[in-house]
Coordinates of C-alpha atoms and ligand atoms in Angstrom, one line a residue:
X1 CA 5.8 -8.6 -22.6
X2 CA 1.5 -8.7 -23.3
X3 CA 0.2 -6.0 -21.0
X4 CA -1.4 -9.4 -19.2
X5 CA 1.6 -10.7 -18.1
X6 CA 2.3 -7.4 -15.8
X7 CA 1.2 -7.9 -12.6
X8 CA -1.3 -4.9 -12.0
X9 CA -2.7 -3.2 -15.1
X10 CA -5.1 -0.2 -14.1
X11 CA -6.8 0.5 -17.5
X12 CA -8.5 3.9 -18.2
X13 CA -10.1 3.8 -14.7
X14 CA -12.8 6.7 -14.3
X15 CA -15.0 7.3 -11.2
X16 CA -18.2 8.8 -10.5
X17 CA -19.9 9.2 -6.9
X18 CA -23.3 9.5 -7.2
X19 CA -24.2 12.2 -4.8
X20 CA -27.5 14.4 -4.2
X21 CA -25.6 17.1 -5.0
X22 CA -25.3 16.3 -8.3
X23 CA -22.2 13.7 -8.1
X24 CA -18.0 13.9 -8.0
X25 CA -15.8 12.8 -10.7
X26 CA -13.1 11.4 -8.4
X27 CA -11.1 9.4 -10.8
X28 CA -10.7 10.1 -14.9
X29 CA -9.3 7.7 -17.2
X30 CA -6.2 6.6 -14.7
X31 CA -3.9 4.6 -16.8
X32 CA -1.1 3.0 -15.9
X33 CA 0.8 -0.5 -15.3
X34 CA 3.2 -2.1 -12.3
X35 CA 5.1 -5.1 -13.0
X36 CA 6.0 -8.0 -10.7
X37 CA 8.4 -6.8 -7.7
X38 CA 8.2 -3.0 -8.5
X39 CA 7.8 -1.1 -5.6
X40 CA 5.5 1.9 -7.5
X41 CA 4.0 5.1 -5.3
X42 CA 0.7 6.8 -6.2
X43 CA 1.4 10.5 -5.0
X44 CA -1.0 13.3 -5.5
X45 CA -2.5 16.1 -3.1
X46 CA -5.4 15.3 -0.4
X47 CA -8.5 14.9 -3.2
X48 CA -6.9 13.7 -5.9
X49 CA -8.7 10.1 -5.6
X50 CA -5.8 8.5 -4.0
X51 CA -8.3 6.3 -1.5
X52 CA -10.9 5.6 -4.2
X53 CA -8.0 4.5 -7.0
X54 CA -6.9 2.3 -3.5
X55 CA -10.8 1.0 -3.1
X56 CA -10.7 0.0 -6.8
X57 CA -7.4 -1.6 -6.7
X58 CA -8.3 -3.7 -3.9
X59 CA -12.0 -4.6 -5.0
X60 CA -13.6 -2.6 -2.0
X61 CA -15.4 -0.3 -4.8
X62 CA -16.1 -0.8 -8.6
X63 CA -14.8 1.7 -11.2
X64 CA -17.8 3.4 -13.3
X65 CA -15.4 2.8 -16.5
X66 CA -12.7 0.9 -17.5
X67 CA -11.3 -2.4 -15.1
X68 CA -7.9 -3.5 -13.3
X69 CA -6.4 -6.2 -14.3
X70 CA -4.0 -8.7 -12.0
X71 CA -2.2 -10.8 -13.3
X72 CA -4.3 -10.5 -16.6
X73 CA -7.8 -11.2 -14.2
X74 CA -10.2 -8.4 -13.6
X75 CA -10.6 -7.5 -10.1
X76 CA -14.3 -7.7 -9.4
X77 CA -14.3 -8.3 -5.4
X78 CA -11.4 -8.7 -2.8
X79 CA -9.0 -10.6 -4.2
X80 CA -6.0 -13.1 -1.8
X81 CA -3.6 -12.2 -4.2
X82 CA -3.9 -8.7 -2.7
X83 CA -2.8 -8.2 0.7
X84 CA -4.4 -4.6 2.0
X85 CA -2.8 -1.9 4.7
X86 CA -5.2 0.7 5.6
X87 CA -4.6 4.4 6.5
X88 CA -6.5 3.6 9.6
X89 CA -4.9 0.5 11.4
X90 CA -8.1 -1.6 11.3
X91 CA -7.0 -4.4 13.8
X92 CA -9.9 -6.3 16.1
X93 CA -9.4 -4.7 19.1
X94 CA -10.8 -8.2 21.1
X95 CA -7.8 -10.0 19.5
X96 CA -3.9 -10.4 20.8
X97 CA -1.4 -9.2 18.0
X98 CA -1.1 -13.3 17.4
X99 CA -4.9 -13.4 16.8
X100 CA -4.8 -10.3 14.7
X101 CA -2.5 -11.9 12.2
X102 CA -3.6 -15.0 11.9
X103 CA -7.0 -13.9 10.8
X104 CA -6.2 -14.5 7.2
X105 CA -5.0 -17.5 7.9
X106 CA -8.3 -19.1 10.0
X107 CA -10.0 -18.6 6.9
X108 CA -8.1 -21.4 5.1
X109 CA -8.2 -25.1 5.3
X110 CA -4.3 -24.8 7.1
X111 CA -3.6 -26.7 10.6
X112 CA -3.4 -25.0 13.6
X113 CA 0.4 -26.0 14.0
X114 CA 0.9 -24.6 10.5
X115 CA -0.5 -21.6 10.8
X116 CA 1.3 -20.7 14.1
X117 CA 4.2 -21.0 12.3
X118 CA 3.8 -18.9 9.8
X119 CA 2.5 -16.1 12.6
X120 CA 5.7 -16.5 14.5
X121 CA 7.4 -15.9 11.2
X122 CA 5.5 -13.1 10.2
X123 CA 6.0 -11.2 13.8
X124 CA 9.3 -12.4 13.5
X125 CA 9.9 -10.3 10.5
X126 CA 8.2 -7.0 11.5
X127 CA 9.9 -7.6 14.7
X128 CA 7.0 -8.0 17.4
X129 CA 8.3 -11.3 18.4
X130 CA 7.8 -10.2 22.4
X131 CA 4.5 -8.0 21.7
X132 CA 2.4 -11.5 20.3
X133 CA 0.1 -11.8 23.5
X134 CA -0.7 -7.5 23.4
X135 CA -4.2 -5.9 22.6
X136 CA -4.0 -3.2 19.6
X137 CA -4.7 -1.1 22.7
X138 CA -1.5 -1.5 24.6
X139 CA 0.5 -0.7 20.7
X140 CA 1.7 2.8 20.0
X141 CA 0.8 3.6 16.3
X142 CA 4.2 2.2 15.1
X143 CA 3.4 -1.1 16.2
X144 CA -0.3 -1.1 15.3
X145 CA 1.0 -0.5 11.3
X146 CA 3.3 -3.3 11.9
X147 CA 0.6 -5.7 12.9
X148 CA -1.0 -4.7 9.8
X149 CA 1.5 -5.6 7.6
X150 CA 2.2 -8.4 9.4
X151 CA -1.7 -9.6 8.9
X152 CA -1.5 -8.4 5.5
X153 CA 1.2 -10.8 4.6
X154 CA 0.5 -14.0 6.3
X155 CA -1.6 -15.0 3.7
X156 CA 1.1 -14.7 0.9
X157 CA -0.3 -12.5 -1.3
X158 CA 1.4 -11.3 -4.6
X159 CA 0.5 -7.7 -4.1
X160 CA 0.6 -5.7 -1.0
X161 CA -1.6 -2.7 -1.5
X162 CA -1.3 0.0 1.3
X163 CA -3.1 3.6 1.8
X164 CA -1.2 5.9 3.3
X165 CA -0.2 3.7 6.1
X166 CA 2.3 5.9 7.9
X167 CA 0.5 8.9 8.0
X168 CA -0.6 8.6 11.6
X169 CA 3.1 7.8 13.3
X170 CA 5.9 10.2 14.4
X171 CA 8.5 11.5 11.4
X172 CA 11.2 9.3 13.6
X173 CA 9.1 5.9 13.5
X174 CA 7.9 6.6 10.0
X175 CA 11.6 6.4 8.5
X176 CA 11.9 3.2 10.9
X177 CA 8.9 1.5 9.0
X178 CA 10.5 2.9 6.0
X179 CA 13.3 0.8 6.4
X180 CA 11.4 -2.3 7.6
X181 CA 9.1 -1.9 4.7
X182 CA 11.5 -2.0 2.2
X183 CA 14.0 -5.0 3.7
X184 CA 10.7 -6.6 3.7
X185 CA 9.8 -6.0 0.2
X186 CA 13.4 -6.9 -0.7
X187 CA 13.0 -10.3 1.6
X188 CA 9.8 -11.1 -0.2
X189 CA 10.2 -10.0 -3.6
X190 CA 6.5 -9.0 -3.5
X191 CA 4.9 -6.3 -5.4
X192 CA 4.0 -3.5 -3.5
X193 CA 1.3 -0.3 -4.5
X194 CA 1.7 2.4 -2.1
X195 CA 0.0 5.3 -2.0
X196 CA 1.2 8.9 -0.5
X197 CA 0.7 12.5 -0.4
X198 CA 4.1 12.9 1.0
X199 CA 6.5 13.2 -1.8
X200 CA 10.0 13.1 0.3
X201 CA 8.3 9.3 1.5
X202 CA 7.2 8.6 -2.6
X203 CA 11.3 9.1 -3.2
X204 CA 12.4 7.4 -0.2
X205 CA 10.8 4.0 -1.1
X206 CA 9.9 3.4 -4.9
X207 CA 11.3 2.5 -8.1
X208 CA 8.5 4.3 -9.9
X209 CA 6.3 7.1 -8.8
X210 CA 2.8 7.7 -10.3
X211 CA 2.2 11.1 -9.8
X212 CA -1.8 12.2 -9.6
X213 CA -3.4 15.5 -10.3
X214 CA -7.0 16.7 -8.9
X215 CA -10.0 17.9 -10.6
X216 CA -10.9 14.9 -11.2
X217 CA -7.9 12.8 -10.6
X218 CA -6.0 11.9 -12.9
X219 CA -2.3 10.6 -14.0
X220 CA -0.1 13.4 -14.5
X221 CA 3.3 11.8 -15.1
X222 CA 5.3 8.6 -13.8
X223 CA 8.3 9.2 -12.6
X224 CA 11.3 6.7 -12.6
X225 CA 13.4 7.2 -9.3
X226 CA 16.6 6.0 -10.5
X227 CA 18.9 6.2 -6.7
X228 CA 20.2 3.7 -5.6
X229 CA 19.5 2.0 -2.2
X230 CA 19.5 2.6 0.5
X231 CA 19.0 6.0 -0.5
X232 CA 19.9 9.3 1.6
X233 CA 17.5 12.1 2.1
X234 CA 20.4 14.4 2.2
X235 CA 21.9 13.9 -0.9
X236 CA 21.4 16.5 -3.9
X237 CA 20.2 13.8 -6.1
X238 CA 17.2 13.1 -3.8
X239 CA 16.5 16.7 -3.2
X240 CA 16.0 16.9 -7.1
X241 CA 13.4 14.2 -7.6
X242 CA 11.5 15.6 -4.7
X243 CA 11.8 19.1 -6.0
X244 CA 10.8 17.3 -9.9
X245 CA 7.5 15.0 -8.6
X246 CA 6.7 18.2 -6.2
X247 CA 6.6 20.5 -9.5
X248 CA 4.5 18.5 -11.0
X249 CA 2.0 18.4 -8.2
X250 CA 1.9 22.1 -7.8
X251 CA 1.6 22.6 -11.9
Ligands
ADP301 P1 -7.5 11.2 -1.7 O1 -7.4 9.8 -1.0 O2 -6.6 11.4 -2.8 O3 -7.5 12.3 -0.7 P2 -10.3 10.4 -2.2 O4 -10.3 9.2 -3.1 O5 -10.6 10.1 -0.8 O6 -9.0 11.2 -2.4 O7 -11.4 11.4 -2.7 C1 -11.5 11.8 -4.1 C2 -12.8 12.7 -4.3 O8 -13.9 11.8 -4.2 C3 -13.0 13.7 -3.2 O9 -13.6 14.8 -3.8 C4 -14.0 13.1 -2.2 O10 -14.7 14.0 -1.6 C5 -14.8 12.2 -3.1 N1 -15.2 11.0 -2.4 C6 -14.5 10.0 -1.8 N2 -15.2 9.0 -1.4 C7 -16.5 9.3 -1.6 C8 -17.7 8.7 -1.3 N3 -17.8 7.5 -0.7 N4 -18.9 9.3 -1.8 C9 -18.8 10.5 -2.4 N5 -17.7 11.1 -2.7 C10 -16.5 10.6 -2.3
MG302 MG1 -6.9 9.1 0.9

């Protein structure tokens, strides 16, 4: 396989925020490649460049050096092929659930029956069916990161590209989502980037982890998770890749 036929291809990526300080190296040379369907974690500690690799990825910031690559294009702006989930929920508090996830879709030349459909679907499959009339404001967290998904793929993308996206919800709802995350990702078949500091929710959900060190960030090791699904935090086998990709983080 050409390195262009793999769906995301992050190619010696380096970052450099100017500052008046004098400037921060967030990202060095970050090399590495997810193929169609993977489900691949970026895990690394709180400064590691997580958010800015995220920024890069999704054509919300440009890379000083070095370019990423989808589906052999390079990402120069905010691409539909990418569907992005944000650490913070970023719904439009003035719009119902229903409005909130068919925002992607009023931008495209779709009918109004159409794209209803493909709400009801979407709601349908992260299970907010009765909540479609709500305001973000009457949502516990749970449901607000739902909503986001949901938005994120009613537009079909390839890729579904999220930042920490649990990190705000209760341990309980988080391995909920877990679940719903992955039965969607095995529904859809899509690709899905997901990036962590949690290393117990790195094992939980991918096939591959990419594990990030600091100062300035950088690719330590990838890590293939090879337990089967769905997998059970209390078995010794999962206990040992955590312990492994939590090694290599403290190194
Ligand atoms: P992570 O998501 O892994 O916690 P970030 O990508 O947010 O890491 O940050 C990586 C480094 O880049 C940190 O040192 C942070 O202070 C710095 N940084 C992040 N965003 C900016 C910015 N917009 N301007 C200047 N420095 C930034
Ligand atoms: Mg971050």
């Amino acid at each position: 396989m050409s390195e262009d036929d793999r769906r995301v291809v992050v190619d010696g990526v380096s970052k450099l925020y100017d500052r008046d300080d004098g400037g921060v190296q967030a990202l060095e040379d970050v090399e590495f490649a997810v193929d169609d369907g993977e489900f691949v974690c970026v895990v690394g500690p709180s400064g590691c460049g997580k958010t800015t690799l995220f920024r890069i990825i999704g054509g919300l910031e440009s890379a000083t050096s070095g370019q990423v690559r989808l589906s052999g294009a390079p990402v120069t702006e905010p691409s539909p092929d990418l569907g992005i989930v944000f650490q913070e929920y970023h719904l439009f508090p003035w719009r119902t659930v229903r409005g909130n996830v068919a925002f992607g879709l009023e931008q495209q030349a779709i009918d109004a029956e159409a794209r209803e459909e493909r709400v009801d679907a979407m709601l349908d499959l992260v299970g907010l069916e009765a909540f479609d009339e709500a305001y973000p404001t009457e949502l516990s967290g749970g449901m607000k990161q739902r909503v986001g998904i949901a938005r994120a793929l009613a537009v079909d993308p390839e890729i579904l590209l999220m930042d920490e996206p649990f990190g705000s919800v209760d341990a309980q709802t988080r391995s909920m989502l877990h679940e719903e995350l992955l039965s969607v990702w095995e529904e859809t078949g899509k690709t899905v980037l997901f990036v962590t500091h949690d290393v117990d929710e790195a094992v939980t959900l991918a096939d591959r982890i990419v594990v990030m060190g600091a100062g300035p960030g950088h690719v330590q090791e990838i890590v293939d998770v090879d337990l089967d699904r769905p997998r059970d935090r209390t078995d010794g086998a999962f206990a040992e890749n955590v312990e492994y990709v939590r090694g290599l983080i403290s190194e």
